[in-house]
Amino acid sequence: MLFRSAHVRERLGAVAVDGTGAGSRLDPVDVRSVLPADPDREYDLDAVMAAIVDPGSWSRDDAPRSGLATGTARIGGVTLSVIGSDAAVGDGRIDGAGASAARERVAHAETAGEPLLFIIDSPGPALGVEAESAGTLRAIVELARAVRATQVPVITVVLRRAHGDVPTILGLGAGGPSVLSVGTPTLRLGPLPAETASEAVGITADVAALVAHTEFGGAIDAADRLVVDRVVDPDALRGEVLAALRLA
């Protein structure tokens, strides 16, 4: 898997997939119009998916809504299993139901030989007594194990946030299963979102604003730390995924 990942990354570096200029594989799609840069603003995951995948191909699994949505889609005619953060449900936190559904989707991808596409925008796992009593931690650990063990091609897109253990759970970083991982320029990392951390330690509004501002350098930091391979314009995401599928 690591050899294949390195091969794909090397090939991608020589291919124009940003959707602009000569040699582009696809015209750019309008993801920016449905993806707010402000992490406090909700958006419709289905609208983001519609802007990335083949028209009409995104289909959610029949499961209760949770912070992780699962389903199938096609990109360039290739069928993928999709696991995506639903920021409109619990702010996209990974809860027990979502983690269990995602693990089942990983298992399906293995059986069907379908590539996995992760769309990440999460402040971290669900926390609290209710989450613990629902077996959230156990479900998340089982999901993380399944993701790390998968043998199908994995493509990961980080839209805005990957806080806490989210990178570990969903296989980001060096040694992870992704053949390609990309982030947008507004990607934010860290143990906790700046707003949550500020509330926990009681710092002033001015300091909290400064901390939040520094998080917007997260895309460069993520690339430096090999959490993602590339930082790309949101409107180039479809082209990036399609190129990775063709080269994987």
XYZ file of N, CA and C in Angstrom:
744
model
N 0.832 -1.216 0.000
C 0.000 0.000 0.000
C 0.857 1.253 0.000
N 1.939 1.251 0.779
C 2.786 2.429 0.832
C 3.456 2.671 -0.509
N 3.886 1.583 -1.175
C 4.511 1.742 -2.494
C 3.514 2.337 -3.474
N 2.287 1.797 -3.444
C 1.270 2.302 -4.352
C 0.970 3.768 -4.069
N 0.902 4.143 -2.787
C 0.630 5.529 -2.421
C 1.712 6.444 -2.967
N 2.968 6.063 -2.790
C 4.067 6.889 -3.267
C 4.020 7.018 -4.788
N 3.673 5.913 -5.463
C 3.589 5.924 -6.918
C 2.510 6.890 -7.386
N 1.336 6.818 -6.751
C 0.241 7.700 -7.145
C 0.598 9.154 -6.899
N 1.209 9.443 -5.729
C 1.566 10.821 -5.416
C 2.581 11.368 -6.411
N 3.541 10.526 -6.821
C 4.541 10.963 -7.786
C 3.890 11.261 -9.129
N 2.988 10.380 -9.552
C 2.317 10.583 -10.824
C 1.432 11.829 -10.787
N 0.727 12.023 -9.674
C -0.155 13.183 -9.565
C 0.623 14.484 -9.656
N 1.848 14.478 -9.154
C 2.646 15.688 -9.201
C 2.953 16.126 -10.616
N 2.852 15.205 -11.572
C 3.167 15.525 -12.959
C 1.925 15.703 -13.818
N 0.728 15.625 -13.202
C -0.507 15.695 -13.960
C -1.288 16.931 -13.556
N -1.779 17.668 -14.524
C -2.602 18.839 -14.213
C -4.004 18.380 -13.882
N -4.410 18.504 -12.619
C -5.741 18.069 -12.216
C -6.469 19.176 -11.478
N -6.006 20.421 -11.624
C -6.649 21.494 -10.880
C -7.862 22.053 -11.608
N -8.223 21.440 -12.729
C -9.430 21.854 -13.425
C -9.290 23.152 -14.190
N -8.085 23.693 -14.290
C -7.893 24.945 -15.004
C -6.725 24.795 -15.953
N -6.752 25.541 -17.042
C -5.602 25.572 -17.936
C -5.489 24.334 -18.802
N -4.440 24.322 -19.600
C -4.229 23.235 -20.537
C -3.933 21.946 -19.793
N -4.471 20.854 -20.305
C -4.189 19.547 -19.739
C -5.067 19.183 -18.571
N -6.032 20.038 -18.204
C -6.876 19.705 -17.072
C -7.784 18.546 -17.429
N -8.075 17.721 -16.457
C -8.878 16.538 -16.697
C -10.373 16.854 -16.668
N -10.750 17.864 -15.941
C -12.156 18.220 -15.815
C -12.275 19.718 -15.631
N -13.379 20.285 -16.068
C -13.640 21.667 -15.721
C -13.849 21.757 -14.216
N -13.474 22.877 -13.584
C -13.674 23.005 -12.143
C -15.148 22.984 -11.793
N -15.474 22.452 -10.627
C -16.852 22.428 -10.156
C -16.987 23.420 -9.013
N -18.204 23.901 -8.798
C -18.431 25.002 -7.870
C -18.697 24.483 -6.460
N -17.640 24.037 -5.782
C -17.774 23.592 -4.403
C -17.800 24.794 -3.464
N -17.091 25.842 -3.811
C -16.998 27.013 -2.930
C -18.359 27.581 -2.568
N -19.290 27.533 -3.516
C -20.591 28.154 -3.286
C -21.405 27.444 -2.216
N -21.073 26.179 -1.912
C -21.839 25.420 -0.910
C -21.027 25.088 0.331
N -19.741 25.456 0.333
C -18.870 25.127 1.462
C -18.413 26.405 2.153
N -19.026 26.792 3.276
C -18.594 28.007 3.974
C -17.196 27.835 4.554
N -16.380 28.882 4.476
C -15.056 28.835 5.097
C -15.171 28.871 6.619
N -16.214 29.530 7.128
C -16.430 29.637 8.568
C -16.849 28.286 9.124
N -16.039 27.671 10.012
C -16.369 26.338 10.518
C -17.614 26.300 11.385
N -18.109 27.469 11.820
C -19.324 27.514 12.630
C -20.591 27.490 11.783
N -20.436 27.623 10.482
C -21.607 27.624 9.598
C -21.856 26.229 9.043
N -23.097 25.796 9.141
C -23.466 24.498 8.604
C -23.612 24.575 7.084
N -23.617 23.416 6.459
C -23.853 23.347 5.022
C -24.438 21.979 4.724
N -24.864 21.799 3.514
C -25.518 20.559 3.099
C -24.486 19.624 2.470
N -24.185 18.520 3.164
C -23.232 17.551 2.622
C -23.689 17.054 1.258
N -24.989 16.869 1.090
C -25.489 16.372 -0.192
C -25.151 17.341 -1.322
N -25.163 18.650 -1.020
C -24.819 19.642 -2.042
C -23.344 19.561 -2.402
N -22.477 19.342 -1.407
C -21.048 19.170 -1.676
C -20.823 17.924 -2.524
N -21.479 16.834 -2.152
C -21.326 15.598 -2.912
C -21.795 15.793 -4.352
N -22.900 16.510 -4.526
C -23.427 16.730 -5.875
C -22.446 17.503 -6.738
N -21.634 18.350 -6.101
C -20.660 19.140 -6.850
C -19.403 18.352 -7.192
N -19.190 17.214 -6.539
C -17.961 16.449 -6.730
C -18.186 15.200 -7.576
N -19.286 14.492 -7.346
C -19.487 13.190 -7.983
C -20.277 13.334 -9.276
N -20.423 12.220 -10.005
C -21.211 12.227 -11.235
C -22.659 12.612 -10.924
N -23.304 13.344 -11.817
C -24.662 13.828 -11.555
C -25.627 12.705 -11.169
N -26.313 12.916 -10.042
C -27.341 11.982 -9.600
C -26.836 10.677 -9.025
N -25.520 10.543 -8.822
C -24.987 9.243 -8.410
C -24.834 9.078 -6.897
N -24.904 10.178 -6.139
C -24.737 10.089 -4.680
C -26.015 9.552 -4.053
N -25.877 8.446 -3.326
C -27.013 7.821 -2.658
C -26.619 7.471 -1.232
N -27.308 8.053 -0.261
C -27.030 7.750 1.143
C -27.542 6.358 1.493
N -26.827 5.696 2.404
C -27.333 4.454 2.961
C -28.576 4.741 3.790
N -29.445 3.770 3.879
C -30.671 3.902 4.670
C -30.328 3.669 6.135
N -29.940 4.742 6.808
C -29.524 4.656 8.210
C -29.902 5.953 8.907
N -30.052 5.925 10.236
C -30.360 7.162 10.968
C -29.287 8.212 10.714
N -29.696 9.479 10.618
C -28.742 10.555 10.408
C -27.800 10.656 11.596
N -26.526 10.835 11.306
C -25.515 10.964 12.356
C -24.393 11.851 11.831
N -23.360 12.027 12.648
C -22.245 12.872 12.251
C -21.422 12.312 11.122
N -21.585 11.028 10.812
C -20.940 10.414 9.651
C -22.021 9.843 8.745
N -22.035 10.300 7.514
C -22.957 9.759 6.519
C -22.217 8.742 5.660
N -22.919 7.731 5.221
C -22.316 6.715 4.353
C -23.210 6.508 3.136
N -22.605 6.010 2.075
C -23.374 5.753 0.873
C -22.483 5.391 -0.288
N -23.027 5.503 -1.483
C -22.277 5.207 -2.700
C -22.392 6.383 -3.665
N -21.417 6.481 -4.537
C -21.413 7.512 -5.570
C -20.529 7.024 -6.704
N -20.572 7.754 -7.815
C -19.681 7.475 -8.936
C -18.919 8.733 -9.299
N -17.661 8.554 -9.637
C -16.849 9.643 -10.175
C -16.156 9.112 -11.419
N -16.412 9.743 -12.551
C -15.867 9.246 -13.804
C -16.357 7.853 -14.135
N -17.561 7.528 -13.646
C -18.138 6.212 -13.899
C -17.685 5.134 -12.947
N -16.762 5.439 -12.048
C -16.260 4.468 -11.077
C -17.120 4.532 -9.810
N -17.612 3.401 -9.371
C -18.423 3.347 -8.156
C -17.519 3.341 -6.930
N -17.843 4.213 -5.981
C -17.074 4.311 -4.739
C -17.994 4.136 -3.541
N -17.441 3.624 -2.467
C -18.091 3.701 -1.167
C -17.650 5.005 -0.521
N -18.606 5.739 0.037
C -18.329 7.073 0.569
C -18.646 7.126 2.060
N -17.740 7.734 2.809
C -17.960 8.033 4.222
C -17.678 9.517 4.387
N -18.695 10.286 4.771
C -18.537 11.736 4.826
C -19.060 12.331 6.117
N -18.361 13.337 6.621
C -18.834 14.070 7.794
C -20.074 14.876 7.415
N -21.107 14.781 8.252
C -22.312 15.566 8.038
C -22.346 16.660 9.090
N -21.818 17.834 8.731
C -21.691 18.932 9.693
C -23.032 19.452 10.169
N -24.123 19.093 9.482
C -25.451 19.528 9.893
C -26.027 18.653 11.004
N -25.336 17.567 11.348
C -25.798 16.662 12.407
C -24.727 16.599 13.490
N -25.005 17.178 14.634
C -24.046 17.147 15.730
C -22.726 17.790 15.384
N -22.748 18.759 14.480
C -21.546 19.471 14.040
C -20.539 18.539 13.373
N -20.983 17.380 12.952
C -20.080 16.455 12.275
C -19.245 15.602 13.210
N -19.588 15.588 14.490
C -18.834 14.748 15.427
C -19.078 13.270 15.118
N -18.060 12.452 15.354
C -18.160 11.017 15.083
C -18.819 10.357 16.277
N -20.054 9.906 16.116
C -20.770 9.234 17.197
C -20.776 7.724 16.960
N -21.360 7.000 17.907
C -21.339 5.553 17.816
C -22.083 5.020 16.605
N -23.264 5.587 16.330
C -24.052 5.126 15.191
C -23.322 5.381 13.881
N -22.725 6.579 13.775
C -21.999 6.899 12.553
C -20.776 6.022 12.363
N -20.045 5.775 13.456
C -18.845 4.938 13.372
C -19.205 3.511 12.967
N -20.313 2.984 13.524
C -20.737 1.627 13.171
C -21.146 1.538 11.712
N -21.899 2.542 11.242
C -22.306 2.555 9.841
C -21.093 2.670 8.920
N -20.115 3.482 9.327
C -18.905 3.644 8.522
C -18.114 2.342 8.466
N -18.035 1.634 9.593
C -17.317 0.352 9.586
C -18.005 -0.633 8.643
N -19.327 -0.645 8.641
C -20.057 -1.526 7.723
C -19.800 -1.128 6.269
N -19.687 0.153 6.023
C -19.412 0.622 4.663
C -18.013 0.213 4.230
N -17.033 0.263 5.142
C -15.677 -0.207 4.837
C -15.710 -1.690 4.486
N -16.447 -2.469 5.268
C -16.555 -3.911 5.005
C -17.192 -4.166 3.638
N -18.215 -3.383 3.304
C -18.843 -3.533 1.990
C -17.854 -3.226 0.877
N -17.074 -2.165 1.051
C -16.088 -1.796 0.035
C -15.078 -2.917 -0.176
N -14.659 -3.535 0.916
C -13.721 -4.654 0.811
C -14.337 -5.793 -0.001
N -15.589 -6.122 0.301
C -16.257 -7.232 -0.382
C -16.490 -6.918 -1.860
N -16.902 -5.690 -2.137
C -17.233 -5.307 -3.508
C -16.021 -4.846 -4.308
N -14.900 -4.635 -3.636
C -13.714 -4.129 -4.322
C -13.867 -2.683 -4.757
N -14.648 -1.906 -4.014
C -14.875 -0.500 -4.354
C -13.870 0.395 -3.649
N -13.326 1.385 -4.323
C -12.496 2.380 -3.631
C -13.317 3.097 -2.567
N -12.620 3.580 -1.550
C -13.258 4.329 -0.468
C -12.937 5.812 -0.619
N -13.961 6.641 -0.498
C -13.775 8.087 -0.514
C -14.226 8.649 0.826
N -13.292 9.291 1.558
C -13.616 9.957 2.810
C -13.729 11.458 2.554
N -14.819 12.059 3.034
C -15.008 13.503 3.004
C -15.063 13.953 4.463
N -13.994 14.602 4.950
C -13.856 14.863 6.382
C -14.068 16.335 6.715
N -14.881 16.574 7.719
C -15.061 17.910 8.297
C -15.634 17.703 9.692
N -14.773 17.450 10.662
C -15.246 17.052 11.988
C -14.401 17.676 13.089
N -15.058 18.133 14.181
C -14.313 18.640 15.338
C -13.826 17.539 16.262
N -14.149 16.278 15.951
C -13.679 15.172 16.777
C -14.792 14.204 17.121
N -14.492 13.214 17.946
C -15.506 12.253 18.379
C -16.540 12.903 19.286
N -17.729 12.309 19.343
C -18.750 12.735 20.293
C -18.252 12.460 21.711
N -18.540 13.382 22.617
C -18.053 13.291 23.987
C -19.219 13.295 24.971
N -18.942 12.869 26.203
C -19.943 12.962 27.253
C -20.471 11.612 27.696
N -21.248 11.648 28.760
C -21.779 10.425 29.358
C -22.680 9.684 28.381
N -23.520 10.417 27.674
C -24.439 9.778 26.731
C -23.674 9.045 25.632
N -22.626 9.686 25.119
C -21.826 9.049 24.073
C -21.126 7.803 24.602
N -20.615 7.890 25.826
C -19.930 6.742 26.413
C -20.884 5.584 26.646
N -22.087 5.890 27.142
C -23.051 4.824 27.411
C -23.551 4.174 26.126
N -23.457 4.903 25.008
C -23.894 4.365 23.719
C -22.813 3.535 23.032
N -21.673 3.368 23.695
C -20.601 2.561 23.119
C -19.839 3.251 22.011
N -19.792 4.577 22.085
C -19.143 5.348 21.016
C -17.668 5.000 20.873
N -16.954 4.939 21.985
C -15.517 4.677 21.913
C -15.227 3.323 21.270
N -15.989 2.313 21.657
C -15.774 0.980 21.079
C -16.013 1.006 19.565
N -17.085 1.664 19.158
C -17.407 1.720 17.726
C -16.328 2.475 16.953
N -15.794 3.543 17.546
C -14.761 4.337 16.873
C -13.471 3.527 16.736
N -13.094 2.797 17.784
C -11.890 1.964 17.719
C -12.036 0.900 16.632
N -13.208 0.283 16.545
C -13.431 -0.734 15.520
C -13.368 -0.123 14.122
N -13.885 1.094 13.974
C -13.800 1.777 12.679
C -12.351 2.066 12.318
N -11.588 2.589 13.275
C -10.183 2.911 13.014
C -9.405 1.670 12.584
N -9.650 0.556 13.244
C -8.973 -0.695 12.876
C -9.344 -1.121 11.461
N -10.626 -1.015 11.127
C -11.071 -1.421 9.795
C -10.454 -0.543 8.718
N -10.384 0.753 8.978
C -9.805 1.676 7.999
C -8.326 1.372 7.790
N -7.603 1.167 8.870
C -6.164 0.902 8.758
C -5.884 -0.419 8.050
N -6.803 -1.370 8.157
C -6.561 -2.703 7.594
C -7.048 -2.843 6.157
N -7.801 -1.867 5.650
C -8.400 -2.038 4.337
C -7.349 -2.158 3.241
N -7.694 -2.936 2.217
C -6.796 -3.139 1.083
C -7.308 -2.486 -0.195
N -8.452 -1.807 -0.110
C -8.957 -1.119 -1.305
C -8.351 0.284 -1.349
N -8.300 0.904 -2.521
C -7.774 2.269 -2.607
C -8.611 3.230 -1.757
N -7.943 4.094 -1.015
C -8.608 5.069 -0.157
C -8.190 6.469 -0.590
N -9.159 7.321 -0.825
C -8.917 8.720 -1.172
C -9.593 9.579 -0.115
N -8.846 10.507 0.459
C -9.357 11.291 1.580
C -9.327 12.774 1.254
N -10.453 13.429 1.504
C -10.586 14.868 1.308
C -10.943 15.505 2.650
N -10.138 16.464 3.104
C -10.454 17.211 4.327
C -10.979 18.575 3.897
N -12.246 18.827 4.195
C -12.864 20.072 3.741
C -12.489 21.256 4.621
N -12.742 21.148 5.959
C -12.471 22.293 6.830
C -11.765 21.886 8.120
N -12.188 20.798 8.762
C -11.681 20.479 10.094
C -11.340 18.996 10.226
N -10.262 18.731 10.957
C -9.913 17.358 11.336
C -9.250 17.446 12.706
N -10.080 17.630 13.728
C -9.571 17.847 15.079
C -9.520 16.549 15.876
N -8.809 16.630 17.000
C -8.757 15.495 17.912
C -8.166 14.264 17.255
N -8.851 13.129 17.441
C -8.374 11.859 16.900
C -8.902 11.578 15.496
N -9.543 12.548 14.885
C -10.136 12.307 13.563
C -9.102 11.829 12.544
N -7.911 12.464 12.437
C -6.935 11.950 11.466
C -6.563 10.489 11.703
N -6.403 10.107 12.972
C -6.055 8.723 13.287
C -7.201 7.777 12.964
N -8.424 8.164 13.330
C -9.591 7.307 13.121
C -9.807 7.038 11.639
N -9.637 8.062 10.824
C -9.969 7.941 9.406
C -8.746 7.776 8.515
N -7.622 7.390 9.114
C -6.491 6.913 8.332
C -5.640 7.951 7.657
N -5.655 9.198 8.149
C -4.805 10.227 7.559
C -3.375 10.096 8.059
N -2.460 10.740 7.338
C -1.075 10.810 7.792
C -0.192 9.731 7.221
N 1.109 9.890 7.446
C 2.099 8.931 6.950
C 1.803 7.551 7.515
N 1.835 6.544 6.659
C 1.547 5.183 7.089
C 0.087 4.829 7.028
N -0.780 5.807 6.742
C -2.201 5.532 6.610
C -2.507 4.875 5.274
N -3.753 4.455 5.076
C -4.095 3.704 3.866
C -4.371 4.556 2.640
N -4.443 5.881 2.778
C -4.838 6.721 1.647
C -3.800 6.705 0.532
N -4.270 6.473 -0.705
C -3.386 6.627 -1.853
C -3.238 8.102 -2.188
N -4.216 8.907 -1.772
C -4.126 10.348 -1.903
C -4.977 10.993 -0.828
N -4.422 12.006 -0.163
C -5.195 12.795 0.791
C -4.964 14.262 0.470
N -6.074 15.013 0.351
C -5.978 16.429 0.012
C -6.787 17.241 1.013
N -6.372 18.491 1.200
C -7.091 19.405 2.061
C -7.310 20.717 1.350
N -8.313 21.459 1.786
C -8.561 22.781 1.230
C -7.744 23.815 2.004
N -7.589 25.016 1.484
C -6.777 26.035 2.163
C -7.293 26.432 3.545
N -8.572 26.181 3.845
C -9.120 26.550 5.158
C -9.095 25.396 6.144
N -8.372 24.332 5.824
C -8.252 23.183 6.716
C -7.734 23.615 8.087
N -8.343 23.093 9.151
C -7.927 23.420 10.515
C -7.685 22.125 11.285
N -6.555 22.074 11.984
C -6.163 20.913 12.765
C -6.022 21.296 14.239
N -5.697 20.319 15.072
C -5.434 20.596 16.477
C -6.194 19.633 17.367
N -5.746 19.483 18.613
C -6.432 18.583 19.540
C -7.895 18.955 19.746
N -8.175 20.262 19.800
C -9.535 20.760 19.951
C -9.720 21.975 19.045
N -10.951 22.219 18.562
C -11.185 23.487 17.881
C -10.856 24.648 18.803
N -10.363 25.735 18.243
C -9.960 26.875 19.062
C -11.081 27.351 19.970
N -12.316 27.350 19.457
C -13.443 27.833 20.258
C -13.660 26.951 21.478
N -13.587 25.636 21.298
C -13.795 24.705 22.408
C -12.684 24.829 23.431
N -11.443 24.910 22.955
C -10.311 25.038 23.869
C -10.389 26.340 24.651
N -10.819 27.414 23.997
C -10.924 28.709 24.660
C -11.944 28.671 25.787
N -13.071 28.018 25.542
C -14.088 27.898 26.570
C -13.585 27.085 27.753
N -12.779 26.060 27.470
C -12.308 25.174 28.529
C -11.367 25.882 29.489
N -10.521 26.784 28.981
C -9.531 27.438 29.845
C -9.919 28.864 30.195
N -11.017 29.363 29.633
C -11.527 30.665 30.018
C -10.684 31.846 29.584
N -10.085 31.802 28.397
C -9.275 32.926 27.936
C -10.174 34.030 27.389
N -9.609 35.212 27.214
C -10.389 36.362 26.770
C -10.777 36.217 25.307
N -11.761 37.018 24.903
C -12.248 36.961 23.525
C -11.148 37.327 22.529
N -10.291 38.310 22.887
C -9.221 38.724 21.984
C -8.231 37.594 21.750
N -7.847 36.919 22.833
C -6.904 35.804 22.710
C -7.553 34.650 21.951
N -8.828 34.420 22.216
C -9.531 33.347 21.512
C -9.565 33.618 20.018
N -9.778 34.881 19.637
C -9.789 35.239 18.222
C -8.427 35.018 17.590
N -7.363 35.313 18.334
C -6.012 35.105 17.830
C -5.733 33.621 17.628
N -6.145 32.809 18.597
C -5.942 31.360 18.494
C -6.693 30.821 17.282
N -7.932 31.272 17.108
C -8.714 30.814 15.966
C -8.052 31.220 14.657
N -7.503 32.436 14.624
C -6.856 32.918 13.404
C -5.650 32.044 13.037
N -4.880 31.636 14.034
C -3.693 30.829 13.747
C -4.067 29.475 13.161
N -5.267 28.991 13.457
C -5.679 27.694 12.921
C -5.801 27.717 11.410
N -5.981 28.912 10.838
C -6.152 28.973 9.393
C -4.837 28.772 8.654
N -3.735 28.588 9.378
C -2.494 28.129 8.757
C -2.412 26.624 8.768
N -3.527 25.987 9.146
C -3.533 24.536 9.319
C -3.262 23.762 8.054
N -3.644 24.306 6.892
C -3.418 23.576 5.651
C -1.932 23.387 5.384
N -1.151 24.446 5.578
C 0.293 24.343 5.373
C 0.910 23.428 6.422
N 0.451 23.564 7.662
C 0.956 22.714 8.733
C 0.635 21.254 8.451
N -0.578 21.001 7.961
C -0.973 19.624 7.663
C -0.108 19.019 6.574
N 0.223 19.814 5.559
C 1.095 19.322 4.491
C 2.507 19.086 5.014
N 2.995 20.003 5.859
C 4.331 19.855 6.424
C 4.435 18.576 7.253
N 3.372 18.252 7.972
C 3.380 17.074 8.844
C 2.926 15.813 8.130
N 2.702 15.908 6.817
C 2.279 14.778 5.983
C 0.911 14.250 6.372
N 0.094 15.095 7.018
C -1.288 14.698 7.283
C -2.061 14.648 5.972
N -1.772 15.602 5.078
C -2.331 15.558 3.725
C -1.184 15.651 2.732
N -1.447 15.148 1.516
C -0.418 15.165 0.470
C -0.417 16.476 -0.307
N -1.607 17.049 -0.465
C -1.736 18.242 -1.284
C -2.767 19.172 -0.670
N -2.576 20.479 -0.908
C -3.568 21.493 -0.554
C -4.103 22.050 -1.862
N -5.433 21.977 -2.041
C -6.003 22.305 -3.344
C -7.215 23.227 -3.185
N -7.536 23.912 -4.252
C -8.741 24.716 -4.308
C -9.956 23.790 -4.193
N -10.981 24.166 -3.404
C -12.169 23.306 -3.301
C -12.778 22.948 -4.650
N -12.713 23.869 -5.601
C -13.304 23.600 -6.903
C -12.489 22.601 -7.725
N -11.313 22.223 -7.242
C -10.482 21.241 -7.945
C -10.635 19.836 -7.378
N -11.506 19.661 -6.383
C -11.580 18.374 -5.684
C -11.997 17.230 -6.607
N -12.966 17.461 -7.452
C -13.405 16.393 -8.348
C -12.264 15.918 -9.237
N -11.524 16.854 -9.804
C -10.406 16.482 -10.662
C -9.334 15.710 -9.913
N -9.061 16.107 -8.663
C -8.063 15.404 -7.858
C -8.487 13.959 -7.601
N -9.756 13.779 -7.212
C -10.251 12.419 -6.927
C -10.245 11.578 -8.198
N -10.682 12.145 -9.296
C -10.714 11.399 -10.547
C -9.311 10.978 -10.973
N -8.347 11.874 -10.850
C -6.975 11.522 -11.233
C -6.427 10.404 -10.350
N -6.718 10.471 -9.041
C -6.252 9.424 -8.136
C -6.881 8.079 -8.499
N -8.156 8.089 -8.863
C -8.826 6.839 -9.244
C -8.185 6.249 -10.496
N -7.816 7.084 -11.419
C -7.228 6.594 -12.677
C -5.829 6.046 -12.474
N -5.133 6.537 -11.469
C -3.742 6.139 -11.262
C -3.568 5.074 -10.177
N -4.606 4.861 -9.363
C -4.486 3.916 -8.228
C -4.407 2.486 -8.725
